[in-house]
PDB file of C-alpha atoms in Angstrom:
ATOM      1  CA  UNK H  29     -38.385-197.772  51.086  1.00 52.00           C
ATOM      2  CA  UNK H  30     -39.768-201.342  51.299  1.00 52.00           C
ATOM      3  CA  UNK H  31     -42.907-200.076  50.231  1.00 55.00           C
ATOM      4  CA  UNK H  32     -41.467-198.931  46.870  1.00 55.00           C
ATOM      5  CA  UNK H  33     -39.699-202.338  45.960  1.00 55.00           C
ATOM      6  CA  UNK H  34     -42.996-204.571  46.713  1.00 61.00           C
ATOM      7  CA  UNK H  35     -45.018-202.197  44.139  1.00 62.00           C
ATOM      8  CA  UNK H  36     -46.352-204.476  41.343  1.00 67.00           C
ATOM      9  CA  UNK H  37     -46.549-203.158  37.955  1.00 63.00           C
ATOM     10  CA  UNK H  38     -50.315-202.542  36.880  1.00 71.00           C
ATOM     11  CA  UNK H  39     -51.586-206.663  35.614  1.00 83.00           C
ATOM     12  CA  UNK H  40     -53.691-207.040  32.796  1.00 87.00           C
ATOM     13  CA  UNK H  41     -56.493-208.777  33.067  1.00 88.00           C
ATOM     14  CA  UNK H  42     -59.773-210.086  31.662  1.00 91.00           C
ATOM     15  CA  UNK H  43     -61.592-208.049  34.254  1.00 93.00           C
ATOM     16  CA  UNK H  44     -59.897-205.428  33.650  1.00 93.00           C
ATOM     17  CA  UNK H  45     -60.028-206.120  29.934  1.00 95.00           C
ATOM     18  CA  UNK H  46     -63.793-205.875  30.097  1.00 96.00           C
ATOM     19  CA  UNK H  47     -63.770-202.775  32.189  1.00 96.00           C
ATOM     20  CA  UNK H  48     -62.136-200.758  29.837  1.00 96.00           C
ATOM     21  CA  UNK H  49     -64.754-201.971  27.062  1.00 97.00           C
ATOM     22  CA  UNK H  50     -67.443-200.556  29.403  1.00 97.00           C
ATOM     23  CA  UNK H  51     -65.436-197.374  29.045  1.00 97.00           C
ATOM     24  CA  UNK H  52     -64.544-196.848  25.868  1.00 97.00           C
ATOM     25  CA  UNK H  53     -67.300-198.170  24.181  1.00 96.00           C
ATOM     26  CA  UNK H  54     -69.752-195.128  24.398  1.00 96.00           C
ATOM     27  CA  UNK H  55     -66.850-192.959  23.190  1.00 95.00           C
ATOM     28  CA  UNK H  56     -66.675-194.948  20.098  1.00 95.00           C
ATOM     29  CA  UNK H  57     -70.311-194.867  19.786  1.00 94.00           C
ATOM     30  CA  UNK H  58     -70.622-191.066  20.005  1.00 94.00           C
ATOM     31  CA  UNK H  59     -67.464-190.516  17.621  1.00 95.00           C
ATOM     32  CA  UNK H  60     -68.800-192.819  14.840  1.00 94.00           C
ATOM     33  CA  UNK H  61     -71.365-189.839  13.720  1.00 92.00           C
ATOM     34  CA  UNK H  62     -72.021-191.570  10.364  1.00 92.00           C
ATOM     35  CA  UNK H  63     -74.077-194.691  12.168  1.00 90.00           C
ATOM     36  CA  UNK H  64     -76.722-192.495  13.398  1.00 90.00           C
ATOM     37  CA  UNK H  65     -76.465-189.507  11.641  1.00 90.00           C
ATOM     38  CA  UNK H  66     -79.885-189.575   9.877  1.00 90.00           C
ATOM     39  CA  UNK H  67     -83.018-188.962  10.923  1.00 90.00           C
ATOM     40  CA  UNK H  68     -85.634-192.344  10.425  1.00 91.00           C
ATOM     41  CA  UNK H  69     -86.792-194.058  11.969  1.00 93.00           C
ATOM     42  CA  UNK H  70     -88.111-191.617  14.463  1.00 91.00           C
ATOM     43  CA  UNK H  71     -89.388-192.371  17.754  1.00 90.00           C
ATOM     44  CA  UNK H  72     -92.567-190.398  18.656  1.00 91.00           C
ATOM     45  CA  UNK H  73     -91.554-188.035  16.416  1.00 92.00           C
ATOM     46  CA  UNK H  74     -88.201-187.635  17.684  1.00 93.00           C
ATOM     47  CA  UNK H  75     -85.576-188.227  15.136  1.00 94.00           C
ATOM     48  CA  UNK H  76     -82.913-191.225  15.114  1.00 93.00           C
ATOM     49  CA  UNK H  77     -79.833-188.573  15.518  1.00 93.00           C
ATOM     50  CA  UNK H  78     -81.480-187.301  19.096  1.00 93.00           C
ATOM     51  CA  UNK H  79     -82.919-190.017  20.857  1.00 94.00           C
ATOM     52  CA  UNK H  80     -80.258-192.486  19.704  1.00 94.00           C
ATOM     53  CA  UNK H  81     -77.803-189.900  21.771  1.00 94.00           C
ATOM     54  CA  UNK H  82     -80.573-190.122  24.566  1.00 95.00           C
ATOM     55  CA  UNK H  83     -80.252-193.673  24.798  1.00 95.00           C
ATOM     56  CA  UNK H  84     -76.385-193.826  24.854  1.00 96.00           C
ATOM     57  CA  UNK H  85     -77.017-191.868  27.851  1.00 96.00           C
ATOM     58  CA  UNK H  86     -78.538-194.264  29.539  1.00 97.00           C
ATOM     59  CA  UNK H  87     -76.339-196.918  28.194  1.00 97.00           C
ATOM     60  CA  UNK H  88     -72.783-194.677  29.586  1.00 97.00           C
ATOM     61  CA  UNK H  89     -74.688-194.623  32.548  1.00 98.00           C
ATOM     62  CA  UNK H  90     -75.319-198.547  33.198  1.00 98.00           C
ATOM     63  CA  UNK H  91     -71.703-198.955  31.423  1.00 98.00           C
ATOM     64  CA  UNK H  92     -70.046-197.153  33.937  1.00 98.00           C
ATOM     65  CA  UNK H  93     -72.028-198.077  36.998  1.00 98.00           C
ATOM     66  CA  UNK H  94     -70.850-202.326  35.417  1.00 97.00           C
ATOM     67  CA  UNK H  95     -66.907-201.251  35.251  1.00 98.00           C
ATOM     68  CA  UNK H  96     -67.063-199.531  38.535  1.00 98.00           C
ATOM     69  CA  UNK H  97     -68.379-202.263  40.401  1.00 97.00           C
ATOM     70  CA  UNK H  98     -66.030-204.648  38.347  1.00 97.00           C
ATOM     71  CA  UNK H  99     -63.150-202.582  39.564  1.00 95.00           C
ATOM     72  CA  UNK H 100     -64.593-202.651  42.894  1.00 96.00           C
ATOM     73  CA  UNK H 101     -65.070-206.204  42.927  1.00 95.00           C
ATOM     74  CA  UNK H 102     -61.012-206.738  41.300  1.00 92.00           C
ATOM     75  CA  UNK H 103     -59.317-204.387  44.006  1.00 91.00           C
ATOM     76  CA  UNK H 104     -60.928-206.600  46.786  1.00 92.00           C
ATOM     77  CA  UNK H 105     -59.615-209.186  45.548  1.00 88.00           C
ATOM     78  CA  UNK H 106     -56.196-208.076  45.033  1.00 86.00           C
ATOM     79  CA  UNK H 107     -56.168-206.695  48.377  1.00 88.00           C
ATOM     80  CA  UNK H 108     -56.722-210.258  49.770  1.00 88.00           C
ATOM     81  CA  UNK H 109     -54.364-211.953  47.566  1.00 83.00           C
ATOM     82  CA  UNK H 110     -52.088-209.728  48.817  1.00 82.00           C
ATOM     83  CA  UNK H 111     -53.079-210.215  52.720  1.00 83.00           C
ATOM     84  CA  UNK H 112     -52.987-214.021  51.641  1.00 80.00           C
ATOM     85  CA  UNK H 113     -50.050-213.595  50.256  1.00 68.00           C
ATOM     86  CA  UNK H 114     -48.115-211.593  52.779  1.00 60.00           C
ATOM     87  CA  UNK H 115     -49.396-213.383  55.616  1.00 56.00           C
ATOM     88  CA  UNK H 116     -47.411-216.852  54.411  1.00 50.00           C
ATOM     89  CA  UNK H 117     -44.118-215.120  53.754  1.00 49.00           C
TER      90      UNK H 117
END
């Protein structure tokens, strides 16, 4: 029951602000069709419209590999606030 009561409510942060940037970010990218739907300049003869999708692969990929170990690196540190914290009470 103790457990319940000492639950924080989720804290906004600018870690966690940045995070969800890394997220969203190629969803907004892919969902604004007009910026890349054409077909110059073309890349070895690959038009704009598929390897600029190729490359937001890529991008996602180092985007989410950034927030994860951001998130990594914030829960660690909650988790010794909280030892910190807990320990002088």
């Amino acid at each position: 029951m103790s457990d319940v009561s000492e639950a924080r409510p989720p804290v906004v942060t600018p870690v966690r602000v940045v995070i969800a940037l890394c997220l969203v970010a190629p969803f907004v990218a892919m969902l604004w069709v007009g910026s890349y739907a054409k077909t110059d300049p073309a890349l070895g003869g690959i038009p704009f419209f598929y390897w600029y999708q190729m490359l937001w692969v890529l991008i996602s990929t180092a985007l989410t590999m950034t927030a994860y170990k951001l998130w990594q690196r914030d829960q660690r540190a909650r988790a010794a606030a909280s030892q910190k914290g807990g320990a002088s009470e």
